[in-house]
C-alpha positions as CSV (number, residue, x, y, z in Angstrom):
1,M,255.9,-25.5,-112.3
2,N,257.6,-26.3,-109.0
3,V,257.2,-29.6,-107.1
4,L,255.0,-28.1,-104.4
5,R,252.6,-26.7,-106.9
6,R,252.3,-30.0,-108.8
7,I,251.5,-31.7,-105.5
8,Q,248.9,-29.1,-104.7
9,L,247.2,-29.6,-108.1
10,R,247.2,-33.4,-107.8
11,R,245.7,-33.1,-104.3
12,F,243.1,-30.7,-105.6
13,S,242.1,-33.0,-108.5
14,K,241.3,-35.8,-106.1
15,E,239.2,-33.5,-103.9
16,V,237.3,-31.6,-106.7
17,Q,234.0,-33.5,-106.0
18,Q,234.2,-32.8,-102.2
19,P,232.4,-29.8,-100.6
20,I,233.8,-26.3,-100.8
21,Q,235.4,-26.7,-97.3
22,A,237.8,-29.3,-98.7
23,Q,238.6,-27.3,-101.8
24,L,239.4,-23.8,-100.5
25,D,241.5,-22.4,-97.8
26,E,239.6,-21.8,-94.6
27,S,239.6,-18.0,-94.9
28,F,237.6,-18.3,-98.2
29,N,234.8,-20.3,-96.6
30,P,231.6,-18.8,-95.3
31,V,230.7,-19.7,-91.7
32,Q,228.7,-22.9,-91.3
33,F,226.0,-23.9,-88.7
34,S,224.8,-27.3,-87.5
35,D,221.6,-26.4,-85.5
36,P,219.3,-23.5,-84.7
37,G,220.8,-23.0,-81.2
38,Q,224.3,-22.6,-82.6
39,L,223.0,-20.1,-85.2
40,A,221.0,-18.1,-82.5
41,R,224.1,-17.8,-80.3
42,Y,226.2,-16.6,-83.2
43,L,223.5,-14.0,-84.2
44,K,223.4,-12.8,-80.6
45,K,227.1,-11.9,-80.9
46,K,226.4,-10.2,-84.2
47,I,223.7,-7.8,-83.0
48,L,224.3,-4.5,-84.8
49,A,221.6,-2.5,-83.1
50,H,218.7,-3.2,-80.7
51,A,215.8,-0.8,-80.0
52,P,214.1,-2.7,-77.2
53,G,210.5,-3.6,-78.0
54,R,210.8,-2.4,-81.6
55,F,213.7,-3.7,-83.8
56,V,216.7,-5.9,-83.7
57,V,219.3,-5.6,-86.4
58,I,221.4,-8.7,-87.0
59,E,224.2,-9.6,-89.3
60,K,222.9,-12.4,-91.6
61,P,225.8,-14.7,-92.7
62,Y,226.4,-15.7,-96.3
63,G,224.8,-19.0,-97.3
64,I,222.1,-19.0,-94.6
65,S,218.5,-18.8,-95.8
66,C,216.0,-16.7,-93.9
67,V,213.1,-19.1,-94.4
68,G,214.5,-21.8,-96.7
69,Q,211.4,-22.6,-98.8
70,L,208.9,-21.0,-101.1
71,Q,206.2,-19.7,-98.7
72,E,202.5,-20.4,-98.9
73,N,200.8,-17.7,-101.0
74,G,204.1,-16.0,-101.5
75,G,204.9,-15.3,-97.8
76,V,205.1,-11.7,-96.5
77,F,204.5,-9.9,-99.7
78,G,202.4,-12.3,-101.7
79,N,203.3,-14.2,-104.8
80,S,205.8,-12.6,-107.2
81,V,204.6,-14.7,-110.1
82,R,201.1,-15.5,-111.4
83,D,199.7,-18.6,-109.6
84,E,197.9,-20.1,-112.6
85,R,201.0,-19.8,-114.8
86,K,203.2,-21.4,-112.2
87,A,200.7,-24.2,-111.6
88,E,200.0,-24.9,-115.2
89,K,203.3,-24.3,-117.0
90,W,206.0,-24.4,-114.3
91,A,204.9,-27.6,-112.7
92,G,208.0,-29.5,-111.6
93,T,210.3,-26.6,-112.5
94,I,210.4,-25.1,-109.0
95,K,210.7,-27.9,-106.6
96,A,210.7,-27.9,-102.8
97,R,214.3,-28.2,-101.6
98,K,215.4,-31.1,-99.4
99,E,215.8,-30.3,-95.8
100,E,219.5,-31.2,-95.8
101,D,220.0,-28.8,-98.7
102,I,218.4,-25.9,-96.9
103,G,220.4,-26.2,-93.7
104,V,219.6,-24.1,-90.6
105,T,217.6,-20.9,-91.3
106,I,217.1,-17.6,-89.6
107,S,213.5,-18.5,-88.9
108,D,214.6,-21.8,-87.2
109,S,216.7,-19.8,-84.8
110,L,214.0,-17.3,-83.7
111,K,212.7,-19.5,-80.8
112,V,216.1,-19.5,-79.1
113,L,216.9,-15.9,-80.2
114,R,213.7,-14.6,-78.5
115,K,214.9,-16.0,-75.2
116,L,218.5,-14.8,-75.6
117,L,217.4,-11.2,-76.4
118,R,214.3,-11.2,-74.1
119,E,212.1,-10.2,-77.0
120,P,209.1,-12.7,-76.8
121,Q,207.5,-11.3,-80.0
122,L,210.6,-11.2,-82.1
123,S,209.6,-12.3,-85.7
124,F,210.9,-12.6,-89.2
125,C,209.6,-9.9,-91.6
126,T,211.9,-9.7,-94.6
127,G,215.5,-10.5,-95.1
128,L,218.2,-11.2,-97.7
129,K,218.6,-14.0,-100.2
130,R,220.7,-17.0,-99.2
131,Y,223.5,-16.0,-101.5
132,L,223.8,-12.5,-99.8
133,S,225.4,-11.4,-96.6
134,G,224.4,-8.2,-94.8
135,A,222.2,-6.7,-92.1
136,I,218.5,-7.6,-91.7
137,V,215.9,-6.1,-89.4
138,L,213.7,-8.2,-87.2
139,P,210.6,-6.5,-85.7
140,C,209.8,-7.1,-82.0
141,N,206.0,-6.5,-82.4
142,E,203.3,-6.8,-85.0
143,K,202.9,-3.0,-85.4
144,D,206.5,-2.5,-86.3
145,A,206.4,-5.6,-88.6
146,N,203.7,-3.9,-90.6
147,I,205.7,-0.6,-90.6
148,L,208.6,-2.4,-92.2
149,K,206.4,-4.1,-94.8
150,D,204.9,-0.8,-95.8
151,C,208.3,0.8,-96.1
152,I,209.6,-2.0,-98.2
153,R,206.6,-1.8,-100.5
154,R,207.1,1.9,-101.1
155,M,210.8,1.8,-101.6
156,S,210.8,-1.3,-103.9
157,A,208.4,0.6,-106.2
158,D,210.8,3.6,-106.5
159,V,211.9,4.1,-110.1
160,E,214.7,6.6,-109.2
161,P,217.6,6.5,-106.7
162,P,218.4,6.5,-103.9
163,Y,217.3,2.8,-103.7
164,M,216.8,0.6,-100.7
165,Y,219.6,-1.9,-101.0
166,N,223.3,-0.9,-101.4
167,A,225.7,-3.6,-102.2
168,L,229.2,-4.5,-103.3
169,A,230.0,-7.3,-105.7
170,I,233.2,-8.8,-107.1
171,T,232.6,-9.4,-110.7
172,V,234.2,-11.2,-113.6
173,G,235.0,-8.5,-116.2
174,R,233.6,-5.0,-116.0
175,P,230.7,-3.0,-117.5
176,E,231.4,-0.9,-120.6
177,K,230.7,2.3,-118.7
178,T,232.2,3.2,-115.3
179,S,228.9,4.2,-113.9
180,G,225.2,4.4,-114.9
181,I,221.6,3.4,-114.3
182,L,220.1,0.2,-115.7
183,T,216.3,-0.4,-115.9
184,G,214.5,-3.5,-117.1
185,F,212.7,-6.6,-116.1
186,S,213.2,-10.2,-115.2
187,T,211.0,-13.0,-116.3
188,F,211.1,-16.9,-116.3
189,R,211.1,-18.0,-119.9
190,N,211.6,-21.1,-122.2
191,V,215.1,-21.4,-123.5
192,G,215.4,-24.6,-125.5
193,K,214.0,-27.5,-123.5
194,H,214.2,-25.8,-120.1
195,K,213.4,-22.5,-118.5
196,E,215.8,-19.8,-117.2
197,Y,215.5,-16.3,-115.8
198,I,215.9,-13.7,-118.6
199,F,216.6,-10.0,-118.2
200,E,215.4,-7.5,-120.8
201,E,216.6,-3.9,-120.8
202,R,213.3,-2.2,-121.6
203,K,210.2,-1.1,-119.9
204,V,207.9,-4.0,-118.9
205,S,204.4,-4.0,-120.3
206,K,201.5,-3.2,-118.0
207,R,199.9,-6.6,-118.7
208,A,203.1,-8.5,-117.8
209,K,203.7,-6.4,-114.7
210,M,200.1,-6.6,-113.4
211,G,199.8,-10.3,-114.3
212,K,203.1,-11.0,-112.4
213,F,204.7,-12.5,-115.5
214,A,207.7,-10.1,-115.0
215,V,209.3,-8.1,-112.3
216,E,210.7,-4.7,-113.1
217,G,213.8,-3.3,-111.3
218,H,216.2,-0.5,-111.3
219,M,220.0,-0.4,-110.6
220,S,222.5,2.4,-110.2
221,Y,226.2,1.3,-110.2
222,R,229.8,2.5,-110.4
223,V,233.0,0.5,-110.9
224,L,235.3,1.1,-108.0
225,E,238.3,-0.7,-109.4
226,T,239.3,-3.3,-112.1
227,K,242.4,-5.4,-111.9
228,N,243.3,-8.6,-113.7
229,D,239.9,-8.7,-115.5
230,V,238.0,-8.7,-112.2
231,S,236.1,-5.7,-110.7
232,L,234.8,-4.4,-107.5
233,I,231.4,-2.8,-108.2
234,D,229.2,-0.6,-105.8
235,F,225.6,-0.9,-106.8
236,S,222.2,0.1,-105.5
237,V,218.9,-1.7,-106.3
238,N,215.2,-1.4,-105.4
239,K,214.7,-5.1,-105.1
240,F,216.4,-8.5,-105.3
241,A,213.4,-10.4,-106.7
242,R,213.7,-12.9,-109.6
243,H,217.6,-12.7,-109.6
244,L,217.4,-9.1,-110.8
245,P,220.8,-7.7,-109.7
246,R,222.6,-10.9,-110.8
247,L,220.9,-10.6,-114.2
248,M,221.6,-6.9,-114.5
249,L,225.3,-7.3,-113.8
250,T,225.5,-10.2,-116.3
251,Q,223.7,-8.0,-118.9
252,M,226.6,-5.6,-118.5
253,S,229.1,-8.4,-119.2
254,S,230.2,-8.5,-115.5
255,P,228.6,-11.5,-113.8
256,I,229.3,-11.9,-110.1
257,L,232.3,-14.0,-109.2
258,G,231.0,-17.4,-108.0
259,D,227.6,-17.0,-109.6
260,T,227.5,-20.4,-111.4
261,I,224.3,-19.8,-113.3
262,Y,225.0,-16.5,-114.9
263,W,228.8,-16.6,-115.2
264,R,228.2,-19.3,-117.8
265,R,226.7,-16.7,-120.1
266,L,230.1,-15.1,-120.5
267,A,231.8,-17.0,-123.3
268,N,235.4,-17.2,-124.3
269,V,235.4,-16.1,-128.0
270,D,238.9,-16.0,-129.5
271,G,240.4,-15.2,-126.1
272,S,238.0,-12.5,-125.2
273,P,234.8,-12.4,-123.1
274,E,231.5,-12.2,-125.0
275,L,228.0,-12.2,-123.6
276,I,225.8,-14.9,-125.1
277,S,222.1,-15.6,-125.0
278,A,220.6,-17.7,-122.2
279,G,220.2,-21.4,-123.1
280,N,223.3,-21.6,-125.2
281,R,225.4,-24.7,-124.6
282,G,228.7,-26.2,-125.7
283,H,230.8,-23.0,-125.5
284,Q,233.9,-22.4,-123.5
285,I,233.2,-20.2,-120.4
286,W,235.3,-17.1,-120.0
287,V,237.7,-17.3,-117.1
288,P,240.3,-14.5,-116.7
289,P,243.6,-16.2,-117.2
290,I,245.2,-14.9,-114.0
291,L,242.1,-15.7,-111.8
292,S,243.1,-19.4,-111.4
293,E,246.6,-18.5,-110.5
294,K,245.5,-15.8,-108.0
295,I,243.0,-18.0,-106.2
296,G,245.0,-21.3,-106.5
297,I,242.2,-23.3,-108.1
298,P,242.2,-24.9,-111.6
299,S,240.1,-22.9,-114.1
300,R,237.7,-25.8,-114.8
301,S,236.8,-25.9,-111.1
302,L,236.3,-22.2,-110.4
303,L,232.7,-22.2,-111.5
304,T,231.6,-24.7,-108.9
305,S,234.1,-24.0,-106.1
306,L,233.4,-20.4,-105.0
307,P,230.6,-18.7,-103.0
308,I,228.9,-15.8,-104.7
309,Y,230.8,-12.6,-103.8
310,C,228.0,-10.2,-103.2
311,H,227.4,-8.3,-99.9
312,V,224.7,-5.8,-99.0
313,Y,226.6,-3.3,-97.0
314,N,223.5,-1.3,-96.0
315,T,219.7,-1.3,-96.3
316,V,217.8,1.9,-95.9
317,F,214.3,2.1,-94.4
318,E,213.2,5.7,-95.1
319,D,210.5,6.0,-92.5
320,V,210.0,3.7,-89.5
321,G,208.3,6.2,-87.2
322,G,209.2,7.1,-83.7
323,H,212.3,9.2,-83.0
324,E,214.3,8.0,-86.0
325,A,214.6,11.3,-87.8
326,H,216.1,9.9,-91.0
327,G,214.7,6.4,-90.9
328,L,216.8,3.3,-90.2
329,V,220.0,2.4,-91.9
330,A,221.0,-1.2,-91.2
331,A,224.7,-1.7,-92.1
332,A,227.2,-4.5,-91.9
333,R,230.8,-5.0,-93.0
334,P,231.6,-7.7,-95.6
335,P,232.3,-11.1,-94.1
336,A,235.8,-12.5,-93.8
337,H,235.7,-14.6,-96.9
338,F,234.7,-11.6,-99.0
339,I,237.5,-9.4,-97.6
340,K,240.0,-12.3,-98.1
341,M,239.0,-12.5,-101.8
342,L,239.4,-8.7,-102.2
343,D,242.9,-9.0,-100.8
344,T,243.7,-12.0,-103.0
345,L,242.5,-10.2,-106.2
346,D,244.3,-6.9,-105.3
347,L,241.0,-5.1,-104.7
348,L,241.3,-4.5,-101.0
349,T,242.8,-1.0,-101.3
350,A,239.8,0.1,-103.5
351,Y,237.4,-1.3,-100.9
352,K,239.2,0.6,-98.0
353,K,239.1,3.8,-100.0
354,F,235.4,3.3,-100.7
355,K,234.7,2.5,-97.0
356,N,236.5,5.6,-95.8
357,Q,234.7,7.9,-98.2
358,S,231.3,6.3,-97.4
359,E,231.7,6.9,-93.6
360,K,232.4,10.6,-93.9
361,P,229.7,12.9,-92.4
362,V,226.9,13.6,-94.9
363,E,226.5,17.3,-95.7
364,D,222.8,17.0,-96.5
365,P,221.0,16.0,-93.3
366,A,218.0,14.9,-95.3
367,M,219.9,12.1,-96.9
368,P,220.9,9.0,-94.9
369,A,224.5,8.1,-94.8
370,A,225.9,5.4,-97.1
371,R,227.1,3.6,-94.1
372,T,229.3,0.5,-94.5
373,S,230.4,-0.1,-90.9
374,G,229.1,-2.8,-88.6
375,D,226.3,-0.9,-86.9
376,A,222.9,0.6,-87.6
377,L,221.7,4.2,-87.5
378,F,218.5,4.9,-85.5
């Protein structure tokens, strides 16, 4: 090991408890915001499409929450879990997050954004999880807000592709099959002395589904490339509720790179990765040997030092009315830190090939394009 490398490792060991900004090179870090006005001005520069009086499509940065907290009565779509169960058995498990942990949210920025875009009724309807980047659609009036909600309800209930959300993920390992469809459900269950989200690859019972004890989901996927025990996966899902895509990819022994919770379920058994049950403790977590060298971070720190590398490159709304013949496709390119990681892990060529193929004209006019570019189709 050369002198410079030893100095770098010593310096890193002193900084390991500091925030991610001090641990990683700037190009690996998601963008940060200090106040709603700053975020609003950033979002204005990232307008992907604007149909005045109807919709605004913006690029949601990674690490930014849309609303920040569990909403009263479940927010826009109602509770995804049974209230009595949560009140009686989950008391203290799901806690309100501290304001400093939430940071600035999309909802916080709306007041300023309304003025900047001259859309006085601009509102939040539905977005993407904090750990995702991608395009989100903001309605400019109550009628279109209800149209979006109805569309999402229909598409999230679909049991066959094409699904609403199309995404890319960098994963540790790879699925056994190159492509396929996975169906199952997620539920919050006791594992030892605590609770975790669990995925079961089978049909959910009617009682569990109607009682909101479980959320069923469907995923289609294909592996675009695997190098150095790390993969780039293109997947489509009908919903992100209850950690479903994260659990599904983990179920296939390919947890998302940077996903601290579920990466831990991939154990190092005699030098090979092996999926273990939720709740297990004391095992050595599988980290591809070359990953630490490629990224430049000691293996013991990788689990807590990386953002989650998952990007929704487009969201399809099949029918929003008006003149949009094929609905609305809101698309956004991956953020800089995602592209940089692809380059670092030798997966950038695979992404460019996928992007070029995705943006070719669609032969069937009835099907929306699998757009990945930074715009939206109206």
